Each structure stands twice: as structure tokens, then as C-alpha cells.
XYZ file of C-alpha atoms in Angstrom:
668
model
C 16.564 -50.562 28.706
C 19.076 -49.162 26.193
C 16.786 -50.053 23.352
C 13.960 -47.953 24.889
C 16.237 -44.962 25.419
C 17.483 -45.175 21.774
C 13.871 -45.464 20.597
C 12.808 -42.472 22.672
C 15.655 -40.435 21.289
C 14.756 -41.308 17.717
C 11.102 -40.403 18.267
C 12.115 -37.106 19.799
C 14.587 -36.440 16.913
C 11.876 -37.317 14.349
C 9.479 -34.852 16.055
C 12.090 -32.096 15.857
C 12.722 -32.826 12.197
C 8.981 -32.559 11.409
C 8.112 -29.583 13.715
C 8.815 -26.422 11.864
C 10.362 -23.391 13.567
C 8.143 -20.354 14.026
C 9.284 -17.983 11.276
C 8.637 -14.736 13.119
C 9.919 -13.450 16.470
C 7.779 -13.203 19.631
C 10.411 -12.036 22.052
C 9.150 -8.473 21.932
C 6.085 -9.723 23.750
C 7.878 -11.130 26.953
C 4.732 -11.892 29.015
C 3.799 -15.247 27.452
C 1.143 -16.371 26.909
C -0.473 -13.083 25.931
C -4.124 -13.319 27.060
C -7.274 -11.424 26.026
C -8.639 -8.827 28.437
C -5.185 -8.288 30.087
C -2.376 -5.816 29.812
C 0.553 -7.107 27.851
C 4.060 -5.712 27.635
C 5.790 -4.757 24.381
C 9.637 -4.548 24.962
C 11.904 -3.583 22.075
C 15.634 -3.546 22.106
C 16.867 -1.237 19.286
C 20.549 -2.077 19.788
C 22.270 -3.057 16.590
C 19.296 -2.154 14.429
C 18.280 0.745 12.248
C 16.570 2.424 15.225
C 19.581 2.133 17.538
C 20.200 5.864 17.610
C 16.628 6.996 17.511
C 15.442 9.129 20.401
C 11.806 8.602 19.657
C 10.694 4.998 18.836
C 7.085 4.333 17.962
C 5.212 1.032 17.462
C 2.392 0.136 15.123
C 0.365 -2.755 16.585
C -1.697 -4.852 14.234
C -4.472 -6.851 15.819
C -6.538 -9.561 14.262
C -10.116 -9.179 15.408
C -13.175 -10.937 14.068
C -11.529 -11.927 10.772
C -10.107 -8.407 10.165
C -6.780 -6.737 10.752
C -6.765 -3.443 12.560
C -3.877 -1.047 13.328
C -3.026 1.403 16.040
C 0.169 3.399 16.611
C 1.746 4.400 19.894
C 4.721 6.281 21.319
C 7.012 3.975 23.275
C 8.757 4.813 26.563
C 12.512 4.638 27.014
C 13.248 2.246 29.892
C 16.982 1.632 29.634
C 19.891 1.449 27.269
C 18.258 1.116 23.771
C 15.187 -0.406 25.521
C 11.680 0.786 24.677
C 8.438 -0.246 26.313
C 4.687 -0.066 25.894
C 1.850 -1.427 28.050
C -1.058 -2.463 25.857
C -4.539 -3.598 26.899
C -5.503 -6.637 24.859
C -9.174 -6.473 23.670
C -11.389 -9.563 24.219
C -11.940 -10.140 20.507
C -8.168 -10.312 19.728
C -6.534 -13.440 18.169
C -3.111 -12.249 17.134
C -0.933 -9.267 17.590
C 1.888 -8.095 15.289
C 4.290 -5.180 15.906
C 6.324 -2.859 13.596
C 8.641 -0.347 15.130
C 9.434 2.941 13.459
C 10.638 6.456 13.666
C 8.786 9.441 12.169
C 5.602 9.377 10.217
C 3.582 6.032 10.315
C 2.964 5.912 6.594
C 6.367 7.357 5.462
C 8.714 6.537 8.346
C 12.307 7.630 8.440
C 13.245 4.126 9.581
C 11.232 0.944 10.419
C 11.904 -2.429 11.880
C 9.653 -5.521 11.176
C 12.422 -8.054 11.900
C 13.917 -7.953 8.429
C 10.523 -8.663 6.883
C 10.079 -11.867 9.006
C 7.727 -10.074 11.431
C 7.284 -9.619 15.116
C 4.082 -11.237 16.495
C 2.362 -13.390 18.981
C -0.833 -15.450 19.216
C -3.283 -14.377 21.877
C -4.706 -17.034 24.219
C -7.937 -17.084 26.160
C -8.161 -15.937 29.763
C -6.945 -19.363 30.916
C -3.940 -19.286 28.638
C -5.380 -21.872 26.176
C -5.511 -21.466 22.387
C -8.600 -19.688 21.039
C -10.601 -21.148 18.209
C -9.449 -19.187 15.184
C -6.064 -18.125 16.534
C -4.090 -20.540 14.293
C -5.968 -19.100 11.269
C -5.113 -15.611 12.513
C -1.506 -16.593 12.667
C -1.702 -17.977 9.168
C -3.051 -14.642 7.883
C -0.102 -12.917 9.564
C 2.242 -15.084 7.487
C 0.186 -14.554 4.276
C -1.481 -11.108 4.507
C -3.784 -11.713 1.504
C -5.720 -14.362 3.559
C -7.598 -11.599 5.442
C -8.707 -8.087 4.983
C -7.453 -4.962 6.784
C -4.382 -2.989 7.648
C -1.745 -5.771 7.628
C -1.339 -5.400 3.853
C 1.110 -2.549 4.515
C 3.112 -4.498 7.182
C 5.627 -6.221 4.923
C 7.828 -4.889 2.167
C 6.533 -6.765 -0.817
C 4.888 -10.211 -0.345
C 6.563 -12.532 2.258
C 7.567 -15.924 1.013
C 5.051 -18.499 2.308
C 6.492 -20.960 4.866
C 4.334 -23.872 3.641
C 5.432 -26.462 6.182
C 4.751 -24.203 9.090
C 1.472 -23.013 7.493
C 0.382 -26.685 7.103
C 1.020 -27.242 10.846
C -1.187 -24.244 11.721
C -4.026 -25.550 9.564
C -3.826 -29.013 11.181
C -3.833 -27.481 14.632
C -6.831 -25.281 13.733
C -8.727 -28.281 12.379
C -8.096 -30.247 15.535
C -9.069 -27.225 17.768
C -12.137 -25.924 15.946
C -13.517 -29.013 14.237
C -16.431 -28.178 11.921
C -16.497 -24.651 13.254
C -13.343 -23.947 11.186
C -15.744 -23.510 8.221
C -17.062 -20.290 9.701
C -13.770 -18.826 8.863
C -13.923 -20.244 5.308
C -12.100 -17.413 3.602
C -8.957 -17.662 5.670
C -9.177 -21.449 5.927
C -9.650 -22.091 2.175
C -7.215 -19.287 1.258
C -4.515 -21.113 3.188
C -5.547 -24.489 1.620
C -5.190 -22.884 -1.732
C -1.547 -22.206 -0.971
C -0.910 -25.740 0.308
C -2.859 -28.040 -2.062
C -2.827 -28.690 -5.776
C -5.863 -27.961 -7.893
C -7.488 -31.342 -7.587
C -6.875 -31.593 -3.830
C -8.138 -28.048 -3.279
C -11.381 -28.636 -5.328
C -12.087 -31.556 -2.991
C -11.358 -29.601 0.130
C -13.506 -26.678 -1.073
C -16.418 -28.956 -1.959
C -16.268 -30.466 1.527
C -16.420 -27.062 3.143
C -19.331 -25.914 0.967
C -21.353 -29.065 1.568
C -20.978 -28.635 5.408
C -21.850 -24.887 5.214
C -24.938 -25.381 3.095
C -26.265 -27.878 5.569
C -25.536 -25.632 8.472
C -28.832 -23.922 9.453
C -26.978 -21.270 11.320
C -25.106 -20.201 8.229
C -27.120 -17.176 6.996
C -28.145 -15.962 3.593
C -25.650 -13.062 3.640
C -22.806 -15.481 4.540
C -23.755 -17.713 1.653
C -23.519 -14.659 -0.623
C -20.000 -13.930 0.659
C -19.114 -17.615 0.169
C -20.331 -17.452 -3.495
C -18.186 -14.376 -4.204
C -15.176 -15.849 -2.499
C -15.327 -19.027 -4.562
C -15.835 -17.175 -7.714
C -13.334 -14.355 -7.434
C -10.769 -15.305 -4.781
C -10.107 -19.032 -5.449
C -11.568 -19.342 -8.957
C -13.890 -22.247 -8.257
C -16.495 -21.308 -10.826
C -18.538 -24.572 -10.837
C -18.786 -24.602 -7.047
C -19.666 -20.911 -6.975
C -22.426 -21.532 -9.495
C -23.837 -24.270 -7.296
C -23.880 -21.949 -4.253
C -25.553 -19.309 -6.333
C -28.208 -21.698 -7.483
C -28.833 -22.779 -3.915
C -29.204 -19.164 -2.853
C -31.629 -18.455 -5.686
C -33.741 -21.516 -4.886
C -33.813 -20.909 -1.133
C -34.081 -17.076 -1.085
C -35.454 -16.161 -4.572
C -36.342 -12.562 -3.967
C -33.619 -11.666 -1.499
C -30.896 -9.124 -1.764
C -28.322 -11.895 -1.933
C -30.150 -13.628 -4.813
C -30.251 -10.395 -6.639
C -26.549 -9.814 -6.157
C -25.745 -13.377 -7.329
C -27.848 -12.676 -10.453
C -25.959 -9.396 -10.933
C -22.565 -11.090 -10.658
C -23.647 -13.653 -13.259
C -24.581 -11.021 -15.887
C -22.652 -11.555 -19.090
C -20.775 -8.250 -19.537
C -18.428 -9.289 -22.405
C -18.864 -10.887 -25.754
C -21.117 -9.975 -28.646
C -23.964 -7.487 -28.140
C -26.370 -10.287 -29.126
C -25.151 -12.177 -26.059
C -24.683 -9.296 -23.616
C -28.015 -7.455 -24.134
C -30.308 -10.419 -23.298
C -28.301 -11.061 -20.143
C -28.923 -7.523 -18.961
C -32.488 -7.613 -20.017
C -33.117 -10.875 -18.082
C -31.696 -9.423 -14.879
C -33.870 -6.333 -15.045
C -36.938 -8.395 -15.750
C -36.280 -10.630 -12.741
C -35.107 -7.838 -10.449
C -36.733 -4.556 -11.590
C -35.415 -1.442 -9.911
C -38.923 -0.544 -8.946
C -38.974 -3.495 -6.551
C -35.583 -2.523 -5.098
C -36.871 0.942 -4.431
C -39.723 -0.475 -2.310
C -37.120 -1.963 0.047
C -33.687 -0.424 -0.783
C -30.507 -1.824 0.653
C -26.747 -1.071 0.521
C -26.368 -2.781 -2.991
C -28.195 -0.129 -5.051
C -24.942 0.433 -6.837
C -25.598 -2.673 -8.917
C -28.323 -0.807 -10.774
C -25.962 2.002 -11.686
C -23.627 -0.636 -13.219
C -26.451 -2.575 -14.912
C -28.040 0.524 -16.502
C -24.646 1.782 -17.581
C -23.876 -1.564 -19.159
C -27.216 -2.116 -20.953
C -27.355 1.524 -21.921
C -23.966 1.425 -23.732
C -24.938 -1.902 -25.319
C -28.201 -0.512 -26.692
C -26.426 2.597 -27.929
C -23.627 0.717 -29.593
C -26.242 -1.543 -31.220
C -28.154 1.527 -32.457
C -31.233 0.455 -30.467
C -31.937 4.110 -29.631
C -35.566 3.602 -28.780
C -34.672 1.123 -26.023
C -31.844 3.416 -24.845
C -34.276 6.268 -24.466
C -36.815 4.017 -22.724
C -34.382 3.269 -19.928
C -34.457 6.850 -18.685
C -37.940 6.661 -17.189
C -36.433 4.510 -14.447
C -33.231 6.431 -13.929
C -32.267 8.974 -11.270
C -29.997 11.951 -12.107
C -26.771 10.219 -11.228
C -27.332 7.307 -13.505
C -29.014 9.268 -16.266
C -26.093 11.668 -16.348
C -23.626 8.758 -16.668
C -25.526 7.312 -19.661
C -25.542 10.687 -21.403
C -21.899 11.277 -20.586
C -20.634 7.926 -21.776
C -22.871 7.547 -24.878
C -24.044 10.789 -26.165
C -20.835 12.866 -25.424
C -18.670 9.979 -26.770
C -20.800 9.712 -29.902
C -20.479 13.472 -30.471
C -16.805 13.679 -29.842
C -15.874 10.644 -32.034
C -18.555 11.159 -34.691
C -20.074 7.727 -34.125
C -23.564 8.745 -35.086
C -24.771 11.378 -37.532
C -25.577 14.681 -35.838
C -29.274 14.608 -36.905
C -29.697 11.158 -35.410
C -27.817 12.112 -32.299
C -30.161 15.140 -31.785
C -33.268 12.919 -32.040
C -31.837 10.735 -29.304
C -30.347 13.418 -27.029
C -32.989 16.272 -27.037
C -35.699 14.525 -24.957
C -33.025 13.041 -22.657
C -31.305 16.333 -21.817
C -34.741 17.708 -20.902
C -35.408 14.699 -18.684
C -31.959 15.128 -16.986
C -32.719 18.795 -16.123
C -36.015 17.773 -14.327
C -33.998 15.368 -12.122
C -31.083 17.561 -11.041
C -32.445 18.112 -7.563
C -33.378 14.517 -6.840
C -30.321 14.066 -4.408
C -29.248 10.824 -5.998
C -25.647 12.109 -6.170
C -25.351 13.045 -2.516
C -24.217 9.719 -1.220
C -20.946 10.156 -3.163
C -19.886 13.215 -1.228
C -19.141 14.255 2.365
C -21.161 17.461 2.236
C -24.170 18.906 0.537
C -22.084 21.770 -0.904
C -19.640 19.340 -2.580
C -22.543 17.268 -3.992
C -24.396 20.174 -5.341
C -21.182 21.538 -6.903
C -20.558 18.318 -8.695
C -24.233 18.100 -9.862
C -23.888 21.524 -11.519
C -20.515 20.566 -12.999
C -22.215 17.524 -14.631
C -25.181 19.629 -15.862
C -22.775 22.162 -17.400
C -20.728 19.345 -19.105
C -23.909 17.698 -20.557
C -25.275 21.039 -21.737
C -21.933 21.935 -23.327
C -22.163 18.855 -25.523
C -25.847 19.482 -26.342
C -25.447 23.142 -27.098
C -22.395 22.344 -29.375
C -24.596 19.831 -31.236
C -27.451 22.373 -31.709
C -24.956 25.012 -32.823
C -23.568 22.521 -35.472
C -27.095 21.833 -36.627
C -28.014 25.486 -36.814
C -30.674 25.109 -34.174
C -29.697 28.466 -32.593
C -32.871 29.281 -30.765
C -32.798 25.906 -28.967
C -29.092 26.413 -28.136
C -29.884 29.836 -26.692
C -32.602 28.389 -24.455
C -30.222 25.859 -22.964
C -27.664 28.634 -22.121
C -29.988 29.748 -19.376
C -29.975 26.278 -17.846
C -26.264 26.503 -17.159
C -24.968 27.227 -13.665
C -23.977 30.791 -12.907
C -20.331 29.830 -13.212
C -20.988 27.677 -16.270
C -22.528 30.552 -18.161
C -19.117 32.151 -18.657
C -16.287 29.888 -17.427
C -15.857 27.691 -20.540
C -14.098 29.621 -23.286
C -15.031 27.082 -25.970
C -18.741 27.269 -24.983
C -18.452 31.022 -24.761
C -17.344 31.173 -28.393
C -20.409 28.988 -29.393
C -22.711 31.300 -27.507
C -21.203 34.234 -29.291
C -21.961 32.578 -32.593
C -25.493 31.876 -31.447
C -26.126 35.489 -30.462
C -24.767 36.739 -33.773
C -26.791 34.242 -35.802
C -29.915 35.269 -33.903
C -29.181 38.955 -34.549
C -29.044 39.696 -30.767
C -26.234 42.253 -31.314
C -27.242 44.312 -28.279
C -26.317 41.327 -26.084
C -22.965 40.551 -27.594
C -20.799 43.125 -25.837
C -22.290 42.574 -22.326
C -21.819 38.868 -22.822
C -18.172 39.285 -23.833
C -17.523 41.528 -20.936
C -18.778 38.806 -18.554
C -16.538 36.259 -20.246
C -13.582 38.628 -19.892
C -14.387 38.910 -16.218
C -14.234 35.107 -15.996
C -10.968 35.209 -18.075
C -12.453 32.699 -20.547
C -12.010 34.409 -23.959
C -10.896 32.934 -27.311
C -9.016 34.865 -30.054
C -12.238 35.198 -32.074
C -14.003 36.657 -29.062
C -11.132 39.167 -28.541
C -11.425 40.152 -32.183
C -15.095 40.827 -31.794
C -14.715 42.831 -28.535
C -11.849 44.824 -29.992
C -13.808 45.631 -33.130
C -16.787 46.699 -30.990
C -14.529 48.969 -28.834
C -13.051 50.553 -31.968
C -16.477 51.198 -33.421
C -17.583 52.876 -30.344
C -14.389 55.015 -30.068
C -14.363 56.718 -33.383
C -12.223 54.033 -35.118
C -9.438 54.252 -32.473
C -7.963 51.512 -30.283
C -6.734 53.978 -27.780
C -7.524 52.842 -24.281
C -8.474 49.305 -25.365
C -5.881 47.547 -23.158
C -6.916 49.565 -20.120
C -10.562 48.736 -20.863
C -9.748 45.068 -21.164
C -7.805 45.108 -17.896
C -10.704 46.811 -16.121
C -12.932 43.919 -17.010
C -10.914 41.350 -15.041
C -11.947 40.786 -11.473
C -9.603 41.394 -8.598
C -10.280 37.794 -7.392
C -9.185 36.437 -10.816
C -6.068 38.554 -10.807
C -5.178 37.406 -7.257
C -5.638 33.751 -8.024
C -3.461 34.042 -11.126
C -0.749 35.870 -9.228
C -0.728 33.261 -6.563
C -0.542 30.375 -9.104
C 2.372 32.020 -10.990
C 4.244 32.667 -7.761
C 3.817 29.088 -6.683
C 5.296 27.753 -9.943
C 7.907 30.377 -10.421
C 10.298 28.436 -8.168
C 12.865 26.746 -10.502
C 16.464 27.513 -11.074
C 17.592 24.676 -13.315
C 20.142 24.988 -16.039
C 18.627 24.076 -19.425
C 20.328 21.001 -20.905
C 22.443 21.372 -24.012
C 20.212 20.747 -27.091
C 19.862 21.260 -30.846
C 16.331 20.944 -32.218
C 15.272 21.092 -35.857
C 12.657 23.636 -36.800
C 9.928 23.426 -39.349
C 12.104 24.805 -42.115
C 14.972 22.363 -41.570
C 17.110 24.758 -39.565
C 18.150 24.356 -35.913
C 17.611 26.110 -32.549
C 20.214 25.373 -30.017
C 20.743 25.973 -26.297
C 23.041 28.770 -27.364
C 20.052 30.732 -28.750
C 18.652 31.048 -25.263
C 21.324 33.513 -24.193
C 20.029 36.890 -22.935
C 16.404 35.934 -23.812
C 13.192 34.967 -22.155
C 11.964 31.791 -23.846
C 8.640 29.985 -23.584
C 8.628 26.302 -24.595
C 5.288 24.464 -24.985
C 5.808 20.613 -25.234
C 2.977 19.112 -27.184
C 2.016 16.269 -29.574
C -0.555 15.903 -32.346
C -2.187 13.030 -30.346
C -2.689 15.191 -27.273
C -6.131 16.806 -27.246
C -5.385 19.158 -24.296
C -2.325 20.283 -26.109
C -4.316 21.155 -29.214
C -7.014 22.802 -27.127
C -4.347 25.131 -25.715
C -3.186 26.329 -29.160
C -5.547 29.403 -29.317
C -4.065 30.635 -25.965
C -0.599 30.068 -27.244
C -1.408 31.987 -30.441
C -2.622 34.926 -28.334
C 0.743 34.833 -26.524
C 2.625 34.570 -29.804
C 0.788 37.586 -31.288
C 1.237 39.643 -28.053
C 5.053 39.229 -28.141
C 5.487 39.014 -31.919
C 7.547 42.282 -32.061
C 9.414 41.787 -28.746
C 13.053 40.867 -29.512
C 13.681 39.735 -25.958
C 11.004 37.039 -25.988
C 10.927 33.823 -28.070
C 8.107 31.258 -28.043
C 8.733 27.684 -29.288
C 6.159 24.895 -29.773
C 8.170 21.673 -29.248
C 6.595 18.566 -30.657
C 7.514 15.530 -28.653
C 6.761 11.830 -28.094
C 5.323 11.372 -31.575
C 5.670 8.488 -34.005
C 5.888 7.992 -37.740
C 6.517 11.060 -39.827
C 6.272 13.447 -36.877
C 7.755 16.430 -38.800
C 4.969 16.323 -41.408
C 2.280 15.619 -38.756
C 3.310 18.625 -36.632
C 3.788 21.072 -39.448
C 0.816 20.142 -41.456
C -1.484 20.258 -38.481
C -0.312 23.555 -37.145
C -0.151 25.383 -40.445
C -3.341 23.704 -41.740
C -5.198 25.187 -38.821
C -3.726 28.623 -39.474
C -1.471 28.846 -36.407
C 1.623 31.046 -36.732
C 4.008 29.151 -34.488
C 7.746 28.575 -34.423
C 7.641 24.801 -34.478
C 10.496 22.702 -33.138
C 10.847 18.866 -33.205
C 12.248 17.120 -30.167
C 15.371 15.004 -30.971
C 15.309 11.239 -31.426
C 16.815 8.844 -28.865
C 19.687 7.074 -30.445
C 18.948 3.837 -28.519
C 15.210 3.365 -29.114
C 14.286 5.899 -31.668
C 11.803 7.627 -29.457
C 11.276 11.326 -30.208
C 11.627 12.638 -26.668
C 15.236 13.416 -25.826
C 14.827 16.966 -24.523
C 11.437 16.429 -22.903
C 12.563 13.241 -21.113
C 15.686 14.938 -19.837
C 13.484 17.291 -17.872
C 11.232 14.566 -16.302
C 12.479 14.334 -12.746
C 14.471 17.545 -12.354
C 11.611 19.760 -13.663
C 8.527 17.668 -14.505
C 7.064 15.295 -11.887
C 5.789 12.964 -14.698
C 5.760 12.655 -18.512
C 2.274 14.053 -19.193
C 1.725 16.869 -21.575
C 1.161 19.650 -22.293
C 3.976 21.149 -20.394
C 5.247 24.646 -20.486
C 8.482 26.047 -19.254
C 9.812 29.626 -19.177
C 13.581 30.125 -19.442
C 15.564 33.185 -18.715
C 19.138 33.322 -19.997
C 19.386 29.532 -20.305
C 17.928 28.823 -16.889
C 14.472 27.241 -16.398
C 12.595 29.418 -13.911
C 8.947 28.332 -14.362
C 7.071 25.222 -15.143
C 3.299 24.311 -15.369
C 1.318 21.523 -16.823
C -2.155 20.851 -18.272
C -4.577 23.275 -19.700
C -7.371 25.161 -17.883
C -9.621 25.443 -20.955
C -9.298 29.221 -21.251
C -7.079 30.770 -24.055
C -7.096 34.176 -22.308
C -6.173 32.754 -18.983
C -3.247 30.851 -20.551
C -2.012 33.996 -22.252
C -2.300 35.996 -19.007
C -0.477 33.307 -17.043
C 2.543 33.142 -19.298
C 2.495 36.961 -19.883
C 2.690 37.479 -16.111
C 5.623 35.099 -15.843
C 7.530 36.855 -18.736
C 6.996 40.308 -17.243
C 8.013 39.159 -13.731
C 11.203 37.665 -15.182
C 11.856 40.784 -17.268
C 11.559 43.073 -14.227
C 14.157 41.185 -12.149
């Protein structure tokens, strides 16, 4: 008898040794087992925790339903000393519930409690209190959030450490409970196995699942497609994924799933001699004309395919094939091919301008005929937003093409495309406005110049050259006098434009930060120090030779420099920063080579790493939200009062913005 007792104790002890303790806490769900279709109680004791003194505790409940995590948040009811309660109706399709308690905003709570990142949760049983098929996999996905899609990904702080022994127990329980049906949850099941098994063991397990699913007549074509993608991208079983893809193609050769498998197998990297035939083979097997007869939700693949083959043809100088693609393209896709290839080639001088013209001219005409085809509307919530974006794209493509025509001296053609611009686009782009001014002058359309410049001034998109032309015209019409010119110029600006600028300046005129102590070298080898800011209004523009928006803003800064050239109270400094190599020579040679009359300063070098960014980086955080440039600050008597970043594209608007700041500070 004693031997039997000892043996029983040893068996029990062995069971306890091998049974792993549940790593999360279920006590907040006191009514166990929690059942589908019934009310369950959530009871939280905040005593001793971060929410102990909260007078408004909320709970986010995460429910696993049909292979997907969903989340809802609720206010809890105080029911005693530090006790908070919620009654929650459990939906029939629920397999697991997790809880996270918090105060304040759900996404940015003041305080939160998820059991020190171990979790609060409970499995959900069926109406009889028995485990549901799939509940153990749901529990596994609670422990490892990447096993399933949905809202649980924001439950933990970082990634929880996998409890492999406990996870293995869950998988064994699910295998016993579900049998072969476990394969229907292949993503969660194999995802968990990937954590538990080595490469060889996992390959064997995955092959077994795939074999069973392929033989299952109830496993549909779309599910096979999901399986193929999961094997290829999630668990990196390329050979097995290829086998599933081949099976799909053989069984459903003209299906949407087979087309998507073929798309996922396109070779998108490597030499052009390898990439191009891969794209061509796909389009031959699955032409877009066939998809349009019976479109589905995967039309996006043709956007990607044409973008890929288009750039490949263009880079390989197969321009005839590039052009031939456009007969099959809608506005959305044609616009992207022009943007990525023609605009890029023009900006970076990848192709001679004459050759680029031969490619682009028929295509820009084709694009204009497609602008009302509605292909872009699916990307937007409203028709107004979609149409606005369409016109923005048209204006940008025409900007490139008009610039090209202007460079080639094709002024009549350039003028024709001016009338294809949107109403806003005709005058809102200062760089394009200067090109159109040149076109008008070259065509001898002198009677159109002043009206055009006045419209540009109303849009506050004027360059220094345009100002010179307008000023000269004013003088000619006023007996050689400039008297009244400033008033005339001010009268051209719309009240809406003035109000918008006033609001923008007021929004950014909200700093009161003492400028750090500094000493910066100027272009002539002297130094400007923080002491030189005393009793002055100082504008600093942080820029770099590698920063295109910085360079584009130079004409506007030159307008500002010229405006305040004789004002002893105002200094304007162009501070080169974050440059490499011989940054002094780079900055000075560029600015002076382009004819700009700036006071140039060089940011100081960091003694630890040699980076040329000491002053600029000292302002990132207290003044600048990030380290992007261009950045402009306006300082009054050593205190930063104004900061703005980026460039609007208009020299005149930039001058007006900083002038308004200067005058506001002067009038204080």
C-alpha cells in the first residue's frame, strides 16, 4: 500500500514539474469559465498599482474572433475601495478575451496596466463550458501577437518573451481537440510551430499541413492563395510555397488567385535582361484587357507591374516599348510612369533633352485625354479630394514638360500647354511662372506680360526676375519714376492671401528661447558671435549645398536681403550646416557662383565626431521638431521668437513671410 502511495505522489509531482504555469493572469475575469453568448464580469483591483489613485479607470478589451483580434474600450464603474467593474456580453464568435486597464486617452494613456507586460486574459468556452476548437490557438496568439492580425499588436510594450514550454502545451491541446481541423487555422498553427521547432522539424511539419490542405476539397482557391503567400513571406518556405503556387496554377489556371501567384513570382530585381522578360511573361499570360472584363480587388497588381516594366524599359533605353505601354494605361498608372521616368530623367539629365522630348511629347498628350477617367478616385474619400489630386498631378507633369520645351526653344508648344494647367496651376508655381514669362517674351507677346505678372503677384508666386520685369514696366508707364510702385504691388495681393500669411506667421511667432552662445566663421574668415545679436533683429537660414529645397529658397532669401540691405537694425545670415568635405569652399563657391549676395556663415564642427552641425543640432528639440532643412529662425535681441521649416516654392511669399515677422518684432 505504501508503495502505491509513493508511486502516486511521484506521478503527481512529475505532472506538476512538466505542467507549465499560465504566464498571464485571469483573476480579473472572476466568472470562470467565461462562455460565449453570456455576460461576463470584468473586476479590477487598482490598489497598489499605477491606477490606484485614478478616479476614472477604463478598460480596453481585446477579443479574438475568427482569426482576428478586435478591440473595444469601455468606462468602468467604481464598486468599492479601489474596485472597478464592467459587465461585458461575450459574442458567439469569441475565443479569447484580453484586458488592458488605463486612464486618459486610449492611444496615449496617462497610465496603463497590462499586468507588467504579462497580460490579463481568459480563454472563452462554449455554452456548455467546454473548450472551443481554436481557443488554444487564440491563446497562443495572445502570448505571441505576431501570430494573428489585428489590434493586439499594441497591447504589449515591445515584444513579449515567448513562453515556449507553455506554448508547446497549447499546441498539443489544440491538436488533440481539433484534429485535422487545426489546419484551417494554418497561419496561427504554423506560426507557433515556427517558434517551437528547428528548421528541419518545421519544414516537415509545414509539409504535412500543406499535403493535408491540398487534399481537402473544402479548402478553397482563395485559401490556397493565402497559404502560398504565408509560406513564402511569413515562414520563408520558398520551395513549399512554389509547390502550392504550381498546384493553384494547374487547378485554377485563369483564376484571380493564379494571377496573383504569377504576380508574386515576377522577378523584380537583378539585371534588366532578367527582369524585363519576367514582366513581359506575366502580361502575356494575364493581360490587363482580360482583367478588365472581370475586375476584382487585386487590380493594384497591374499598377505595380506597369510601373516596374515601364521603369525597366526606360532604364534600358527601350523607349518604343515604353511608349507602347500607354495604350493600356489609365490616368493613374500613366501619370506614375511619367512621374517616375520622364521627370526623373529631366531632373537628373539621364537622357538628352531632344530624345526625352520625342518620348514625352505624345505621352503627355495621351495623359491629358485620360484625366477624367476616374481611375484615381478609389484612392480618396471624396470626389473633391480625388479631383484636386488629379489636377495637382496634371500640373506637375506639365511643369516638367513645359520646362523641357522651354529649354529646347519650343516656345509655341510650351505656350499651348500653359492653357492645360489648372486655374490654380497657371499662376501658383513661381518657377513655372518665370518660364512662362520667358515664353511670352520670346514669342513677342508683350501685351500679355504685365497682366500675367499681375496674376502671379496676386498668387504671391513671383521670382526676382519677374519683379524686375514688373518694376521696369511700371517705371516705363510712369514717366521713368518708381513713385507709387510699392503701393501698386501691395494692391495686387489678394486679401485671402494676406490673411493666410498673417495667420501662418502668428501661429509660428510663439517662441521665447534664448539663443545658445556661439561663434561662427563667415566666408571671409571672420567670426559672428552671439554677442552680435544684441539690439538687432536677425534672420538665420540653415541650409546645405546638398539640400534642393534650401537652394530653391535662395531667390526668396535674396529678395529679403535686398529689401533690408540698408536697414542697420536687421541682419540676415545664411548658415551652412550638416555638410561634409570642404564645406567652406562648397558653400562659398556655390552661393557666389550663382550670383547671390549673402552673408554666409559656417556652422561649427562637433569636437567629438567632426560633424558640422553644432549650432543647428543645439536647436533640435527646444526649437526644431526634427533635423530637416531648410529651417529659418528670427531672433530679437538674442532671443529666438520665430521658427519655420521647408519652402513653399514662391520667392515672393518667402520674402513676405519673413518681412512680416521682422516688422511685427520691430513694432513691439
